[in-house]
Amino acid sequence: MTAIHAPRGTRDLYGDEMARFALIETEARSLLARYGYSEIRTPIFEARNLFERSVGDATDIVAKELYNFKDRKDREMALRPEGTAGVVRAYIQNNLGAAGLAKYFYLGPMFRYERPQGGRYRQFYQLGCELFGADSVAADLEIIGIAERFLANLSVDAKLKINFIGCAECKKAYAAAIAAFFLPHADSLCGDCQKRITKNPLRLLDCKVPACGTIAETVPDQSLCEKCSTRFISIERGLKELEVSFVIDRRMVRGLDYYTGIVFEMTSQNLDAQDAILGGGRYDELVGELGGPKTPAIGFAIGLDRLARLVVPPSENPAHGASRTPFVYVIGFPDDPTHAAMRFSEKLRDVFPEKRIEQGLVARSLKAHLREADKLGASYVVIIGEDEIGKGSVTIKKMQDGSQSTAPMSSDETILRESFK
Ligand code: AMP
């Protein structure tokens, strides 16, 4: 029979890569709690029109990459391609803004039908952060600051790029300017971009087809209304005051329609072609557009698959290395009808809650058990054979120098701590 493989663009996470994910998630939970953000989990699938109305039906994410399906009652559904739309839906549905400011983070899989390549998957993982109810520059700076600190805490070097897309009027005016600029070049554009000229001109700036990209590079910069340009300057000043380094990229529009105001991305030089690790921005219209009360909001999403490639693996990070190798490997030998080895292992787990205690679970010779313990890098081996059971004791072997000692099987915590120093 042929073996079944995971679908293209998906993969199993285990071993070292899984450990890196876990490290990132632990850091995220601890850091975000310190900023007052709490976790939210929304469904992995939602009504398809949620994404059409938020991310935008003319974006690549929705038009080309959505995993959509009909459920058994013929309702149009889609696997979520990003996290913000679902969180905004939840915010409205559960009236999460009732208490004023609302700060949430989420972690989980996202789905996009993209062409898989290094660092790009069809199921990938994001950590996102959303702040509702604050339209201040301080809120913008807090969100960017969290992203910066998070990466710094993980010792990941990244470059911050910012842009200001502007209010609904500024966006509309820029869309018209872009359409007018591209129109004479229509024949040189890809089929999608020809449609974008009338349907969604801003998206002309992030087409991945090289011929379209070349034209996009010569598009004039967006001009902003006075309110928007004052805001942009205040954010720039704020970042300088906070000593956050950044570059301005006036052509960065990001691949989602809902942004207004500040947008930003972070990239790493230590990744190959897919170098974007994080993207975010302000979306002050989205809550209102999805039927909620008009609410200012800002957030970002980090791609964990790419971030995981950049973090120092837990085994090289002393703070997270404790459980990588067993502290004690317990052998019940040759067979252990009263489960003395298991009872002793459990006792060790009580006394050393932070250590890894491994029990030999496969029936094999004492020699083979010792070889296995050595291979795993155990600091101690405990042997509980017929002799030991007869005497009510255990043999403790220190792997570093091979020295052996014995201890009563019923040892209390003090004796155990003394025996495994
Ligand atoms: P976006 O929602 O497109 O702004 O993406 C935010 C971050 O998610 C990006 O910077 C990437 O790190 C990550 N990301 C987006 N799409 C993928 C994908 N197909 N595979 C892996 N990571 C992705």
Short mmCIF file of C-alpha atoms in Angstrom, two decimals, residues 6-400:
data_model
loop_
_atom_site.label_atom_id
_atom_site.label_comp_id
_atom_site.label_asym_id
_atom_site.label_seq_id
_atom_site.Cartn_x
_atom_site.Cartn_y
_atom_site.Cartn_z
CA ALA A 6 0.97 15.36 4.51
CA PRO A 7 -0.57 17.71 1.91
CA ARG A 8 1.83 19.80 -0.18
CA GLY A 9 2.90 22.95 1.65
CA THR A 10 2.21 21.49 5.10
CA ARG A 11 4.61 19.75 7.45
CA ASP A 12 4.82 18.08 10.83
CA LEU A 13 6.53 19.99 13.59
CA TYR A 14 8.63 17.90 15.97
CA GLY A 15 12.09 17.67 17.48
CA ASP A 16 14.33 20.72 17.21
CA GLU A 17 11.93 22.79 15.10
CA MET A 18 9.05 22.15 17.51
CA ALA A 19 11.33 23.10 20.42
CA ARG A 20 12.06 26.41 18.69
CA PHE A 21 8.33 27.07 18.25
CA ALA A 22 7.74 26.28 21.92
CA LEU A 23 10.55 28.63 22.96
CA ILE A 24 9.01 31.44 20.88
CA GLU A 25 5.54 30.80 22.25
CA THR A 26 6.76 30.79 25.86
CA GLU A 27 8.56 34.09 25.31
CA ALA A 28 5.47 35.57 23.60
CA ARG A 29 3.12 34.64 26.43
CA SER A 30 5.41 36.04 29.08
CA LEU A 31 6.21 39.27 27.22
CA LEU A 32 2.64 40.04 26.13
CA ALA A 33 1.28 39.46 29.63
CA ARG A 34 3.71 42.14 30.81
CA TYR A 35 2.13 44.59 28.34
CA GLY A 36 -1.38 43.62 29.44
CA TYR A 37 -2.38 41.57 26.38
CA SER A 38 -4.43 38.42 26.91
CA GLU A 39 -4.82 35.44 24.62
CA ILE A 40 -7.74 34.95 22.27
CA ARG A 41 -8.48 31.83 20.19
CA THR A 42 -10.85 32.16 17.29
CA PRO A 43 -12.00 29.40 14.91
CA ILE A 44 -9.67 28.18 12.19
CA PHE A 45 -12.51 28.52 9.67
CA GLU A 46 -14.96 31.35 9.30
CA ALA A 47 -17.65 32.47 6.87
CA ARG A 48 -15.84 33.18 3.61
CA ASN A 49 -17.27 36.69 3.28
CA LEU A 50 -15.52 37.73 6.50
CA PHE A 51 -12.23 37.61 4.59
CA GLU A 52 -13.69 39.12 1.44
CA ARG A 53 -14.95 42.09 3.42
CA SER A 54 -11.81 42.60 5.52
CA VAL A 55 -8.67 41.38 3.76
CA GLY A 56 -10.38 42.39 0.49
CA ASP A 57 -11.79 40.35 -2.39
CA ALA A 58 -9.29 41.82 -4.87
CA THR A 59 -6.22 40.87 -2.82
CA ASP A 60 -4.10 37.83 -3.76
CA ILE A 61 -4.79 36.38 -0.33
CA VAL A 62 -8.52 36.19 -1.00
CA ALA A 63 -8.73 36.03 -4.80
CA LYS A 64 -6.04 33.40 -5.33
CA GLU A 65 -4.92 31.86 -2.09
CA LEU A 66 -8.03 31.21 -0.04
CA TYR A 67 -8.80 27.66 1.05
CA ASN A 68 -12.54 27.91 0.67
CA PHE A 69 -15.15 25.19 0.78
CA LYS A 70 -18.85 24.62 1.18
CA ASP A 71 -19.95 22.86 4.34
CA ARG A 72 -22.63 20.17 4.37
CA LYS A 73 -25.39 22.77 4.43
CA ASP A 74 -23.87 24.56 1.43
CA ARG A 75 -22.55 27.50 3.44
CA GLU A 76 -19.44 29.20 2.01
CA MET A 77 -16.56 28.81 4.45
CA ALA A 78 -12.83 29.46 4.35
CA LEU A 79 -9.80 28.43 6.37
CA ARG A 80 -8.43 31.63 7.84
CA PRO A 81 -5.58 33.14 5.79
CA GLU A 82 -4.67 35.57 8.61
CA GLY A 83 -5.73 36.33 12.15
CA THR A 84 -6.99 39.91 12.32
CA ALA A 85 -10.33 39.36 10.56
CA GLY A 86 -11.38 36.64 13.02
CA VAL A 87 -10.27 38.66 16.04
CA VAL A 88 -12.24 41.68 14.82
CA ARG A 89 -15.30 39.47 14.25
CA ALA A 90 -14.89 38.10 17.79
CA TYR A 91 -14.41 41.62 19.17
CA ILE A 92 -17.73 42.71 17.68
CA GLN A 93 -19.67 39.53 18.41
CA ASN A 94 -18.59 39.30 22.06
CA ASN A 95 -18.69 43.03 22.70
CA LEU A 96 -15.06 42.96 23.81
CA GLY A 97 -14.82 46.73 23.63
CA ALA A 98 -17.34 47.20 26.44
CA ALA A 99 -14.63 47.89 28.99
CA GLY A 100 -12.81 50.43 26.79
CA LEU A 101 -9.38 49.41 25.62
CA ALA A 102 -9.07 45.79 24.46
CA LYS A 103 -5.65 44.11 24.04
CA TYR A 104 -5.40 40.61 22.61
CA PHE A 105 -2.85 38.25 21.15
CA TYR A 106 -3.36 35.04 19.21
CA LEU A 107 -1.19 32.15 18.13
CA GLY A 108 -2.05 29.52 15.58
CA PRO A 109 -2.10 28.15 12.06
CA MET A 110 -3.08 30.17 8.98
CA PHE A 111 -3.74 28.81 5.48
CA ARG A 112 -2.89 30.23 2.08
CA TYR A 113 -2.81 28.36 -1.20
CA GLU A 114 0.61 29.71 -2.23
CA ARG A 115 3.37 28.04 -4.19
CA PRO A 116 5.43 26.37 -1.47
CA GLN A 117 9.12 27.22 -1.26
CA GLY A 118 11.73 27.70 1.48
CA GLY A 119 9.99 29.58 4.31
CA ARG A 120 6.63 29.63 2.51
CA TYR A 121 3.99 27.10 3.39
CA ARG A 122 0.29 26.52 2.80
CA GLN A 123 -0.20 25.96 6.51
CA PHE A 124 1.99 28.35 8.45
CA TYR A 125 1.84 29.82 11.92
CA GLN A 126 1.41 33.35 13.14
CA LEU A 127 1.55 35.15 16.43
CA GLY A 128 -0.49 38.31 16.30
CA CYS A 129 -1.21 41.19 18.60
CA GLU A 130 -4.24 43.51 18.33
CA LEU A 131 -5.00 46.70 20.24
CA PHE A 132 -8.53 48.13 20.03
CA GLY A 133 -9.81 51.46 21.26
CA ALA A 134 -6.72 53.68 21.17
CA ASP A 135 -5.95 56.00 18.28
CA SER A 136 -2.93 57.69 19.86
CA VAL A 137 0.61 57.83 18.54
CA ALA A 138 1.52 56.14 21.83
CA ALA A 139 -0.60 53.14 20.77
CA ASP A 140 1.24 52.97 17.43
CA LEU A 141 4.55 53.13 19.25
CA GLU A 142 3.54 50.50 21.79
CA ILE A 143 2.63 48.00 19.05
CA ILE A 144 5.87 48.58 17.12
CA GLY A 145 7.78 48.55 20.41
CA ILE A 146 6.36 45.15 21.38
CA ALA A 147 7.41 43.69 18.03
CA GLU A 148 10.91 45.15 18.47
CA ARG A 149 11.33 43.91 22.02
CA PHE A 150 9.97 40.48 21.22
CA LEU A 151 12.55 39.94 18.49
CA ALA A 152 15.31 41.47 20.62
CA ASN A 153 14.46 39.13 23.52
CA LEU A 154 14.85 36.21 21.12
CA SER A 155 18.19 37.70 19.91
CA VAL A 156 16.81 38.06 16.39
CA ASP A 157 18.16 40.88 14.28
CA ALA A 158 15.54 42.52 12.05
CA LYS A 159 15.12 45.68 10.04
CA LEU A 160 12.03 47.82 10.52
CA LYS A 161 10.38 49.43 7.47
CA ILE A 162 7.49 51.83 7.89
CA ASN A 163 5.05 53.67 5.68
CA PHE A 164 1.89 55.69 6.11
CA ILE A 165 -1.04 54.71 3.93
CA GLY A 166 -3.32 57.40 5.31
CA CYS A 167 -6.96 58.00 6.01
CA ALA A 168 -9.76 56.83 3.70
CA GLU A 169 -9.49 60.06 1.64
CA CYS A 170 -5.69 59.83 1.27
CA LYS A 171 -6.01 56.18 0.26
CA LYS A 172 -8.69 57.00 -2.29
CA ALA A 173 -6.67 59.85 -3.81
CA TYR A 174 -3.56 57.67 -4.04
CA ALA A 175 -5.55 54.83 -5.63
CA ALA A 176 -6.76 57.27 -8.31
CA ALA A 177 -3.19 58.58 -8.86
CA ILE A 178 -1.82 55.04 -9.20
CA ALA A 179 -4.58 54.05 -11.64
CA ALA A 180 -3.83 57.11 -13.77
CA PHE A 181 -0.10 56.35 -13.67
CA PHE A 182 -0.51 52.69 -14.69
CA LEU A 183 -3.17 53.19 -17.34
CA PRO A 184 -0.74 54.10 -20.17
CA HIS A 185 1.32 50.98 -19.27
CA ALA A 186 -1.70 48.66 -19.25
CA ASP A 187 -0.41 46.56 -22.18
CA SER A 188 2.82 45.70 -20.35
CA LEU A 189 1.01 44.51 -17.21
CA CYS A 190 -0.03 41.00 -16.23
CA GLY A 191 -3.71 40.09 -16.61
CA ASP A 192 -4.37 40.53 -12.90
CA CYS A 193 -2.84 44.01 -12.84
CA GLN A 194 -4.88 45.07 -15.87
CA LYS A 195 -7.97 44.33 -13.77
CA ARG A 196 -6.45 45.99 -10.71
CA ILE A 197 -6.30 49.35 -12.53
CA THR A 198 -10.05 49.61 -12.18
CA LYS A 199 -10.75 47.21 -9.30
CA ASN A 200 -8.07 47.88 -6.70
CA PRO A 201 -5.18 50.13 -7.88
CA LEU A 202 -3.23 50.04 -4.56
CA ARG A 203 -2.62 46.33 -5.18
CA LEU A 204 -0.68 47.28 -8.34
CA LEU A 205 2.17 48.11 -5.97
CA ASP A 206 2.59 44.62 -4.56
CA CYS A 207 2.30 42.47 -7.69
CA LYS A 208 5.01 39.84 -7.74
CA VAL A 209 5.31 39.73 -11.56
CA PRO A 210 8.68 41.38 -12.41
CA ALA A 211 7.37 43.50 -15.33
CA CYS A 212 4.66 45.00 -13.10
CA GLY A 213 7.17 45.50 -10.27
CA THR A 214 9.48 47.50 -12.53
CA ILE A 215 6.69 49.92 -13.39
CA ALA A 216 5.59 50.09 -9.75
CA GLU A 217 9.08 51.28 -8.78
CA THR A 218 8.57 54.49 -10.75
CA VAL A 219 5.19 55.38 -9.23
CA PRO A 220 5.26 58.83 -7.60
CA ASP A 221 5.17 58.92 -3.80
CA GLN A 222 1.79 59.22 -2.14
CA SER A 223 0.89 62.69 -0.95
CA LEU A 224 -0.86 62.87 2.39
CA CYS A 225 -3.40 65.29 3.83
CA GLU A 226 -2.18 67.58 6.58
CA LYS A 227 -3.58 65.49 9.40
CA CYS A 228 -1.99 62.31 8.03
CA SER A 229 1.39 63.89 7.38
CA THR A 230 1.49 65.42 10.87
CA ARG A 231 0.68 62.00 12.27
CA PHE A 232 3.39 60.31 10.22
CA ILE A 233 5.95 62.84 11.43
CA SER A 234 4.91 62.31 15.08
CA ILE A 235 5.38 58.57 14.70
CA GLU A 236 8.81 59.04 13.12
CA ARG A 237 9.78 61.38 15.96
CA GLY A 238 8.49 58.94 18.54
CA LEU A 239 10.51 56.09 17.08
CA LYS A 240 13.63 58.25 17.12
CA GLU A 241 13.02 59.24 20.72
CA LEU A 242 12.66 55.58 21.63
CA GLU A 243 15.88 54.85 19.71
CA VAL A 244 14.18 52.41 17.39
CA SER A 245 15.92 52.38 14.03
CA PHE A 246 13.79 52.23 10.91
CA VAL A 247 13.67 53.08 7.22
CA ILE A 248 10.76 54.62 5.35
CA ASP A 249 9.46 52.80 2.29
CA ARG A 250 6.81 54.96 0.64
CA ARG A 251 5.76 52.14 -1.70
CA MET A 252 4.99 49.54 0.91
CA VAL A 253 1.20 49.04 0.87
CA ARG A 254 1.05 45.53 2.36
CA GLY A 255 -1.09 42.81 0.83
CA LEU A 256 -4.31 43.45 2.75
CA ASP A 257 -6.95 46.11 2.12
CA TYR A 258 -7.91 47.03 5.66
CA TYR A 259 -4.91 49.17 6.59
CA THR A 260 -5.19 52.89 7.17
CA GLY A 261 -2.46 55.05 8.74
CA ILE A 262 0.85 53.53 9.79
CA VAL A 263 1.95 50.23 8.25
CA PHE A 264 5.18 48.40 8.98
CA GLU A 265 7.18 45.30 8.18
CA MET A 266 10.26 43.68 9.62
CA THR A 267 12.71 41.68 7.57
CA SER A 268 15.78 39.66 8.38
CA GLN A 269 18.99 39.43 6.35
CA ASN A 270 19.49 35.94 7.74
CA LEU A 271 16.64 34.46 5.71
CA ASP A 272 16.63 33.77 1.98
CA ALA A 273 14.05 35.03 -0.52
CA GLN A 274 11.18 34.96 1.98
CA ASP A 275 12.75 37.49 4.33
CA ALA A 276 9.63 39.12 5.83
CA ILE A 277 9.05 38.00 9.38
CA LEU A 278 6.44 40.45 10.55
CA GLY A 279 3.84 42.81 9.19
CA GLY A 280 1.29 45.11 10.71
CA GLY A 281 -0.46 48.41 10.76
CA ARG A 282 -3.41 50.50 11.80
CA TYR A 283 -6.90 49.57 10.66
CA ASP A 284 -9.26 52.18 12.05
CA GLU A 285 -12.14 51.45 9.65
CA LEU A 286 -12.33 47.66 9.90
CA VAL A 287 -14.42 47.22 13.05
CA GLY A 288 -17.01 49.65 11.65
CA GLU A 289 -16.92 48.04 8.19
CA LEU A 290 -17.63 44.63 9.71
CA GLY A 291 -20.70 45.96 11.52
CA GLY A 292 -19.23 46.99 14.87
CA PRO A 293 -18.96 50.42 16.46
CA LYS A 294 -16.31 52.60 14.81
CA THR A 295 -13.16 51.67 16.75
CA PRO A 296 -9.53 52.60 16.18
CA ALA A 297 -7.28 49.56 16.07
CA ILE A 298 -3.71 48.52 15.31
CA GLY A 299 -1.86 45.22 15.28
CA PHE A 300 0.81 43.04 13.78
CA ALA A 301 1.42 39.39 12.89
CA ILE A 302 4.72 37.53 13.07
CA GLY A 303 5.41 34.49 10.91
CA LEU A 304 6.57 31.85 13.37
CA ASP A 305 7.90 29.44 10.73
CA ARG A 306 10.45 32.03 9.65
CA LEU A 307 11.15 33.29 13.15
CA ALA A 308 11.81 29.70 14.26
CA ARG A 309 14.70 29.52 11.80
CA LEU A 310 16.32 32.52 13.42
CA VAL A 311 16.12 31.75 17.13
CA VAL A 312 18.93 30.02 18.96
CA PRO A 313 17.81 26.41 19.42
CA PRO A 314 16.90 25.56 22.99
CA SER A 315 19.85 23.15 23.44
CA GLU A 316 22.23 26.06 22.91
CA ASN A 317 20.27 28.34 25.18
CA PRO A 318 21.06 27.60 28.83
CA ALA A 319 17.78 29.03 30.07
CA HIS A 320 15.80 26.51 28.05
CA GLY A 321 18.18 23.57 28.04
CA ALA A 322 17.09 21.88 31.28
CA SER A 323 14.92 19.21 29.74
CA ARG A 324 17.02 18.36 26.69
CA THR A 325 18.93 15.51 28.31
CA PRO A 326 17.68 13.22 31.08
CA PHE A 327 18.88 13.88 34.57
CA VAL A 328 18.17 10.34 35.68
CA TYR A 329 17.51 7.21 33.63
CA VAL A 330 15.75 4.53 35.70
CA ILE A 331 16.10 0.85 34.82
CA GLY A 332 13.83 -1.87 36.21
CA PHE A 333 15.67 -5.13 35.48
CA PRO A 334 15.16 -7.86 34.25
CA ASP A 335 11.44 -7.60 34.76
CA ASP A 336 9.74 -5.53 37.33
CA PRO A 337 6.40 -7.09 38.37
CA THR A 338 5.77 -4.61 41.21
CA HIS A 339 6.71 -1.63 39.03
CA ALA A 340 9.34 -0.52 41.52
CA ALA A 341 11.17 1.38 38.77
CA MET A 342 8.06 3.31 37.82
CA ARG A 343 7.27 4.13 41.44
CA PHE A 344 10.85 5.31 41.98
CA SER A 345 10.74 7.41 38.77
CA GLU A 346 7.54 9.09 39.95
CA LYS A 347 9.18 9.86 43.29
CA LEU A 348 12.14 11.45 41.49
CA ARG A 349 9.72 13.54 39.38
CA ASP A 350 8.16 14.82 42.64
CA VAL A 351 11.52 15.69 44.15
CA PHE A 352 13.06 17.19 40.98
CA PRO A 353 10.10 18.82 39.21
CA GLU A 354 12.31 20.79 36.83
CA LYS A 355 14.40 17.81 35.66
CA ARG A 356 13.81 15.20 33.01
CA ILE A 357 13.44 11.71 34.48
CA GLU A 358 13.38 8.94 31.90
CA GLN A 359 12.41 5.35 32.57
CA GLY A 360 13.69 2.48 30.43
CA LEU A 361 10.46 1.20 28.86
CA VAL A 362 11.81 -1.35 26.43
CA ALA A 363 12.68 -4.85 27.71
CA ARG A 364 16.41 -5.27 27.06
CA SER A 365 19.62 -6.31 28.75
CA LEU A 366 21.20 -4.18 31.46
CA LYS A 367 24.08 -3.46 29.09
CA ALA A 368 21.73 -2.25 26.36
CA HIS A 369 19.91 -0.05 28.89
CA LEU A 370 23.21 1.50 30.00
CA ARG A 371 24.18 2.14 26.39
CA GLU A 372 20.85 3.87 25.80
CA ALA A 373 21.25 6.02 28.95
CA ASP A 374 24.73 7.01 27.77
CA LYS A 375 23.43 7.88 24.30
CA LEU A 376 20.70 10.10 25.77
CA GLY A 377 23.30 11.87 27.90
CA ALA A 378 21.79 10.98 31.30
CA SER A 379 23.67 12.28 34.32
CA TYR A 380 22.66 9.32 36.52
CA VAL A 381 21.34 5.81 36.04
CA VAL A 382 19.25 4.10 38.70
CA ILE A 383 19.27 0.30 38.56
CA ILE A 384 16.52 -1.65 40.24
CA GLY A 385 17.20 -5.37 39.67
CA GLU A 386 16.31 -8.53 41.62
CA ASP A 387 19.11 -7.87 44.15
CA GLU A 388 17.93 -4.34 44.79
CA ILE A 389 14.31 -5.38 45.17
CA GLY A 390 15.42 -8.08 47.68
CA LYS A 391 17.31 -5.47 49.73
CA GLY A 392 14.79 -2.65 49.30
CA SER A 393 17.45 -0.39 47.83
CA VAL A 394 18.44 1.13 44.51
CA THR A 395 21.84 1.34 42.82
CA ILE A 396 22.81 4.80 41.60
CA LYS A 397 25.48 5.13 38.94
CA LYS A 398 26.97 8.53 38.17
CA MET A 399 27.64 8.47 34.45
CA GLN A 400 30.38 11.08 34.47
#
